[in-house]
Amino acid sequence: IRDRGALKNFFAKVSSKTAMDITDKVVDSYVAERKLDNVSPRTINIEITMVKAMLNWALKREYIAKNPIGSYKKLRCSNNSELKFLKMEDVNALLSRLSPMMYPIILTLLKTGMRRNELFYLKWKDVDFDNRIITVQAEDRESLYHSKTYEKRHIPVDLDLVDVLLKHRKFSKFKKLDDFVFANKNGMPRNNNRVLYELKRQANAVGI
């Protein structure tokens, strides 16, 4: 969804007829317009990176002779924010407010450090209850999912999370090995924004 949005934003302002018309000068104009719209440098970088990736895809398949913006530099992003850590009492207060649907989702995020997409595309076959290991797959071509680094990794989990996931599976309509752990009512991965909205709402309620 983010990738499609990045390309949509780009081509809404760029009228290039062919791939080779997308030059550094064109991108400079695009960046200037996005800055006038008060778009953050980080978001602009994401959009430019997506366009570069699209052109690299075409280059690899010999649709174009070179990537016309292959050497385009990202904008500098300042990061002056300080690291903030949750206290255990904050975590417990947050968890106590969550619905039965949200509780296993947020608990899994807290105890594994998984990214949101990694969590929502997690399947039951990736949860090893006996050895207490969750496997984050590199990619799933059927659902077009991939981890950020395209690398598989294994995350050890504790008994508390194992018990919560076992209970979640027991009451879930979708419990086959190829089913998503946190599926929506149609058996598909949940919407990131809805979960994030609920998490922020409950965090604000307990003063986080």
mmCIF file of C-alpha atoms in Angstrom:
data_model
loop_
_atom_site.group_PDB
_atom_site.id
_atom_site.type_symbol
_atom_site.label_atom_id
_atom_site.label_comp_id
_atom_site.label_asym_id
_atom_site.label_seq_id
_atom_site.Cartn_x
_atom_site.Cartn_y
_atom_site.Cartn_z
ATOM 1 C CA ILE A 1 0.000 0.000 0.000
ATOM 2 C CA ARG A 2 2.823 2.391 0.879
ATOM 3 C CA ASP A 3 4.650 1.604 -2.379
ATOM 4 C CA ARG A 4 1.544 2.241 -4.460
ATOM 5 C CA GLY A 5 0.955 5.487 -2.570
ATOM 6 C CA ALA A 6 4.534 6.633 -3.220
ATOM 7 C CA LEU A 7 4.213 6.066 -6.969
ATOM 8 C CA LYS A 8 0.769 7.676 -7.039
ATOM 9 C CA ASN A 9 2.132 10.813 -5.363
ATOM 10 C CA PHE A 10 5.071 10.931 -7.766
ATOM 11 C CA PHE A 11 3.124 10.542 -11.006
ATOM 12 C CA ALA A 12 0.443 12.949 -9.831
ATOM 13 C CA LYS A 13 3.056 15.697 -10.184
ATOM 14 C CA VAL A 14 5.381 14.274 -12.863
ATOM 15 C CA SER A 15 4.132 14.051 -16.447
ATOM 16 C CA SER A 16 7.053 12.106 -17.953
ATOM 17 C CA LYS A 17 5.997 10.086 -20.992
ATOM 18 C CA THR A 18 8.741 7.449 -20.740
ATOM 19 C CA ALA A 19 11.046 6.074 -18.064
ATOM 20 C CA MET A 20 14.052 7.897 -19.515
ATOM 21 C CA ASP A 21 12.221 11.223 -19.164
ATOM 22 C CA ILE A 22 12.546 10.874 -15.384
ATOM 23 C CA THR A 23 15.791 12.795 -14.952
ATOM 24 C CA ASP A 24 17.529 14.360 -11.960
ATOM 25 C CA LYS A 25 16.075 17.712 -12.999
ATOM 26 C CA VAL A 26 12.557 16.277 -13.019
ATOM 27 C CA VAL A 27 13.092 14.797 -9.567
ATOM 28 C CA ASP A 28 14.506 18.118 -8.297
ATOM 29 C CA SER A 29 11.277 19.835 -9.377
ATOM 30 C CA TYR A 30 9.228 17.117 -7.729
ATOM 31 C CA VAL A 31 11.166 17.439 -4.459
ATOM 32 C CA ALA A 32 10.694 21.217 -4.492
ATOM 33 C CA GLU A 33 6.925 20.814 -4.944
ATOM 34 C CA ARG A 34 6.674 18.251 -2.144
ATOM 35 C CA LYS A 35 8.595 20.568 0.174
ATOM 36 C CA LEU A 36 6.095 23.342 -0.600
ATOM 37 C CA ASP A 37 3.357 20.884 0.440
ATOM 38 C CA ASN A 38 5.169 20.533 3.820
ATOM 39 C CA VAL A 39 5.963 16.875 3.169
ATOM 40 C CA SER A 40 8.766 15.538 5.390
ATOM 41 C CA PRO A 41 12.184 14.687 3.888
ATOM 42 C CA ARG A 42 11.735 11.100 5.064
ATOM 43 C CA THR A 43 8.482 10.714 3.105
ATOM 44 C CA ILE A 44 10.026 12.314 0.031
ATOM 45 C CA ASN A 45 12.966 9.905 0.274
ATOM 46 C CA ILE A 46 10.563 6.953 0.432
ATOM 47 C CA GLU A 47 8.830 8.166 -2.721
ATOM 48 C CA ILE A 48 12.083 8.733 -4.623
ATOM 49 C CA THR A 49 13.430 5.353 -3.491
ATOM 50 C CA MET A 50 10.292 3.657 -4.817
ATOM 51 C CA VAL A 51 10.689 5.316 -8.235
ATOM 52 C CA LYS A 52 14.379 4.336 -8.334
ATOM 53 C CA ALA A 53 13.440 0.763 -7.447
ATOM 54 C CA MET A 54 10.872 0.704 -10.250
ATOM 55 C CA LEU A 55 13.523 1.877 -12.731
ATOM 56 C CA ASN A 56 16.048 -0.661 -11.412
ATOM 57 C CA TRP A 57 13.430 -3.353 -12.006
ATOM 58 C CA ALA A 58 13.117 -2.188 -15.622
ATOM 59 C CA LEU A 59 16.902 -1.998 -16.021
ATOM 60 C CA LYS A 60 17.371 -5.549 -14.744
ATOM 61 C CA ARG A 61 14.947 -6.783 -17.421
ATOM 62 C CA GLU A 62 16.640 -4.661 -20.136
ATOM 63 C CA TYR A 63 13.576 -2.504 -20.769
ATOM 64 C CA ILE A 64 15.860 0.516 -20.333
ATOM 65 C CA ALA A 65 19.616 0.917 -20.898
ATOM 66 C CA LYS A 66 20.283 2.687 -17.576
ATOM 67 C CA ASN A 67 18.527 4.074 -14.528
ATOM 68 C CA PRO A 68 18.293 7.814 -15.295
ATOM 69 C CA ILE A 69 18.138 8.708 -11.578
ATOM 70 C CA GLY A 70 20.321 5.875 -10.290
ATOM 71 C CA SER A 71 22.783 8.239 -8.614
ATOM 72 C CA TYR A 72 20.187 10.658 -7.219
ATOM 73 C CA LYS A 73 21.033 11.481 -3.604
ATOM 74 C CA LYS A 74 18.530 11.233 -0.775
ATOM 75 C CA LEU A 75 17.591 14.295 1.239
ATOM 76 C CA ARG A 76 19.259 14.716 4.617
ATOM 77 C CA CYS A 77 16.954 13.827 7.477
ATOM 78 C CA SER A 78 17.712 15.257 10.887
ATOM 79 C CA ASN A 79 16.858 13.075 13.838
ATOM 80 C CA ASN A 80 17.009 14.990 17.086
ATOM 81 C CA SER A 81 14.503 12.866 18.964
ATOM 82 C CA GLU A 82 15.596 11.062 22.104
ATOM 83 C CA LEU A 83 15.015 7.380 22.692
ATOM 84 C CA LYS A 84 12.021 6.750 24.914
ATOM 85 C CA PHE A 85 11.415 3.540 26.843
ATOM 86 C CA LEU A 86 8.192 2.140 28.257
ATOM 87 C CA LYS A 87 8.167 1.273 31.942
ATOM 88 C CA MET A 88 6.647 -2.036 32.980
ATOM 89 C CA GLU A 89 3.809 -0.253 34.753
ATOM 90 C CA ASP A 90 3.040 1.565 31.466
ATOM 91 C CA VAL A 91 3.017 -1.732 29.577
ATOM 92 C CA ASN A 92 0.771 -3.410 32.134
ATOM 93 C CA ALA A 93 -1.631 -0.451 32.171
ATOM 94 C CA LEU A 94 -1.819 -0.528 28.374
ATOM 95 C CA LEU A 95 -2.359 -4.285 28.156
ATOM 96 C CA SER A 96 -5.116 -4.140 30.766
ATOM 97 C CA ARG A 97 -7.188 -1.876 28.502
ATOM 98 C CA LEU A 98 -6.957 -3.950 25.335
ATOM 99 C CA SER A 99 -9.833 -5.936 23.903
ATOM 100 C CA PRO A 100 -9.545 -9.751 23.532
ATOM 101 C CA MET A 101 -8.867 -9.163 19.838
ATOM 102 C CA MET A 102 -6.159 -6.558 20.357
ATOM 103 C CA TYR A 103 -4.408 -8.126 23.351
ATOM 104 C CA PRO A 104 -2.559 -10.966 21.523
ATOM 105 C CA ILE A 105 -1.604 -8.605 18.675
ATOM 106 C CA ILE A 106 0.000 -5.976 20.905
ATOM 107 C CA LEU A 107 1.533 -8.523 23.257
ATOM 108 C CA THR A 108 3.208 -10.229 20.272
ATOM 109 C CA LEU A 109 4.557 -6.895 19.059
ATOM 110 C CA LEU A 110 5.933 -6.097 22.513
ATOM 111 C CA LYS A 111 7.535 -9.494 23.091
ATOM 112 C CA THR A 112 9.044 -10.040 19.634
ATOM 113 C CA GLY A 113 9.889 -6.603 18.232
ATOM 114 C CA MET A 114 8.395 -7.682 14.894
ATOM 115 C CA ARG A 115 7.497 -5.038 12.340
ATOM 116 C CA ARG A 116 3.808 -4.537 11.702
ATOM 117 C CA ASN A 117 3.776 -6.198 8.270
ATOM 118 C CA GLU A 118 5.810 -9.098 9.615
ATOM 119 C CA LEU A 119 3.190 -9.561 12.324
ATOM 120 C CA PHE A 120 0.139 -9.305 10.092
ATOM 121 C CA TYR A 121 1.530 -11.700 7.473
ATOM 122 C CA LEU A 122 2.595 -14.228 10.114
ATOM 123 C CA LYS A 123 1.091 -17.678 9.520
ATOM 124 C CA TRP A 124 0.474 -20.484 11.988
ATOM 125 C CA LYS A 125 3.089 -22.640 10.277
ATOM 126 C CA ASP A 126 5.657 -20.026 11.374
ATOM 127 C CA VAL A 127 4.828 -20.472 15.071
ATOM 128 C CA ASP A 128 6.708 -23.377 16.663
ATOM 129 C CA PHE A 129 4.920 -23.875 19.976
ATOM 130 C CA ASP A 130 7.085 -26.809 21.091
ATOM 131 C CA ASN A 131 10.408 -24.994 20.703
ATOM 132 C CA ARG A 132 8.945 -21.543 21.437
ATOM 133 C CA ILE A 133 10.211 -20.000 18.185
ATOM 134 C CA ILE A 134 8.498 -17.614 15.772
ATOM 135 C CA THR A 135 9.957 -17.563 12.260
ATOM 136 C CA VAL A 136 9.751 -14.389 10.182
ATOM 137 C CA GLN A 137 9.790 -15.538 6.570
ATOM 138 C CA ALA A 138 11.875 -13.706 3.967
ATOM 139 C CA GLU A 139 8.920 -13.498 1.578
ATOM 140 C CA ASP A 140 5.605 -15.008 0.584
ATOM 141 C CA ARG A 141 5.077 -14.723 -3.161
ATOM 142 C CA GLU A 142 1.438 -15.737 -2.941
ATOM 143 C CA SER A 143 0.535 -12.755 -0.759
ATOM 144 C CA LEU A 144 3.309 -10.514 -2.201
ATOM 145 C CA TYR A 145 4.706 -10.064 1.317
ATOM 146 C CA HIS A 146 8.399 -9.733 2.074
ATOM 147 C CA SER A 147 10.379 -8.809 5.173
ATOM 148 C CA LYS A 148 12.158 -5.466 5.065
ATOM 149 C CA THR A 149 15.562 -7.082 4.470
ATOM 150 C CA TYR A 150 14.301 -10.099 2.479
ATOM 151 C CA GLU A 151 15.913 -12.301 5.137
ATOM 152 C CA LYS A 152 14.412 -15.058 7.265
ATOM 153 C CA ARG A 153 14.976 -14.832 11.006
ATOM 154 C CA HIS A 154 13.943 -16.741 14.128
ATOM 155 C CA ILE A 155 12.641 -15.104 17.301
ATOM 156 C CA PRO A 156 12.580 -16.969 20.641
ATOM 157 C CA VAL A 157 9.452 -16.289 22.696
ATOM 158 C CA ASP A 158 8.487 -16.910 26.318
ATOM 159 C CA LEU A 159 5.812 -19.162 27.798
ATOM 160 C CA ASP A 160 3.443 -16.249 28.424
ATOM 161 C CA LEU A 161 3.255 -15.447 24.723
ATOM 162 C CA VAL A 162 2.997 -19.130 23.790
ATOM 163 C CA ASP A 163 -0.008 -19.506 26.101
ATOM 164 C CA VAL A 164 -1.688 -16.388 24.687
ATOM 165 C CA LEU A 165 -1.168 -17.537 21.083
ATOM 166 C CA LEU A 166 -2.442 -21.038 21.860
ATOM 167 C CA LYS A 167 -5.598 -19.550 23.353
ATOM 168 C CA HIS A 168 -5.927 -17.168 20.396
ATOM 169 C CA ARG A 169 -5.675 -20.086 17.968
ATOM 170 C CA LYS A 170 -8.226 -22.127 19.908
ATOM 171 C CA PHE A 171 -10.902 -19.449 19.463
ATOM 172 C CA SER A 172 -9.899 -18.374 15.933
ATOM 173 C CA LYS A 173 -11.870 -19.399 12.850
ATOM 174 C CA PHE A 174 -8.591 -19.576 10.947
ATOM 175 C CA LYS A 175 -6.243 -22.143 12.491
ATOM 176 C CA LYS A 176 -4.821 -24.083 9.529
ATOM 177 C CA LEU A 177 -1.049 -23.936 9.036
ATOM 178 C CA ASP A 178 -1.378 -21.608 6.035
ATOM 179 C CA ASP A 179 -3.857 -19.285 7.762
ATOM 180 C CA PHE A 180 -2.754 -15.894 9.039
ATOM 181 C CA VAL A 181 -2.347 -15.737 12.809
ATOM 182 C CA PHE A 182 -4.066 -12.357 13.109
ATOM 183 C CA ALA A 183 -6.498 -12.617 10.213
ATOM 184 C CA ASN A 184 -9.484 -10.321 9.775
ATOM 185 C CA LYS A 185 -13.012 -11.712 9.423
ATOM 186 C CA ASN A 186 -12.275 -12.657 5.802
ATOM 187 C CA GLY A 187 -9.122 -14.546 6.676
ATOM 188 C CA MET A 188 -6.839 -11.868 5.260
ATOM 189 C CA PRO A 189 -4.105 -9.842 7.038
ATOM 190 C CA ARG A 190 -5.448 -7.053 9.223
ATOM 191 C CA ASN A 191 -5.259 -3.386 8.264
ATOM 192 C CA ASN A 192 -2.185 -1.750 9.804
ATOM 193 C CA ASN A 193 -3.820 1.624 10.314
ATOM 194 C CA ARG A 194 -6.770 0.303 12.300
ATOM 195 C CA VAL A 195 -4.521 -1.510 14.759
ATOM 196 C CA LEU A 196 -2.175 1.464 15.045
ATOM 197 C CA TYR A 197 -5.126 3.775 15.686
ATOM 198 C CA GLU A 198 -6.422 1.530 18.479
ATOM 199 C CA LEU A 199 -2.941 1.228 20.001
ATOM 200 C CA LYS A 200 -2.511 5.021 20.053
ATOM 201 C CA ARG A 201 -5.996 5.493 21.489
ATOM 202 C CA GLN A 202 -5.371 3.157 24.398
ATOM 203 C CA ALA A 203 -1.831 4.473 24.961
ATOM 204 C CA ASN A 204 -3.208 8.020 25.244
ATOM 205 C CA ALA A 205 -5.816 6.792 27.708
ATOM 206 C CA VAL A 206 -3.118 5.592 30.119
ATOM 207 C CA GLY A 207 -0.897 8.623 29.617
ATOM 208 C CA ILE A 208 1.721 7.179 27.262
#
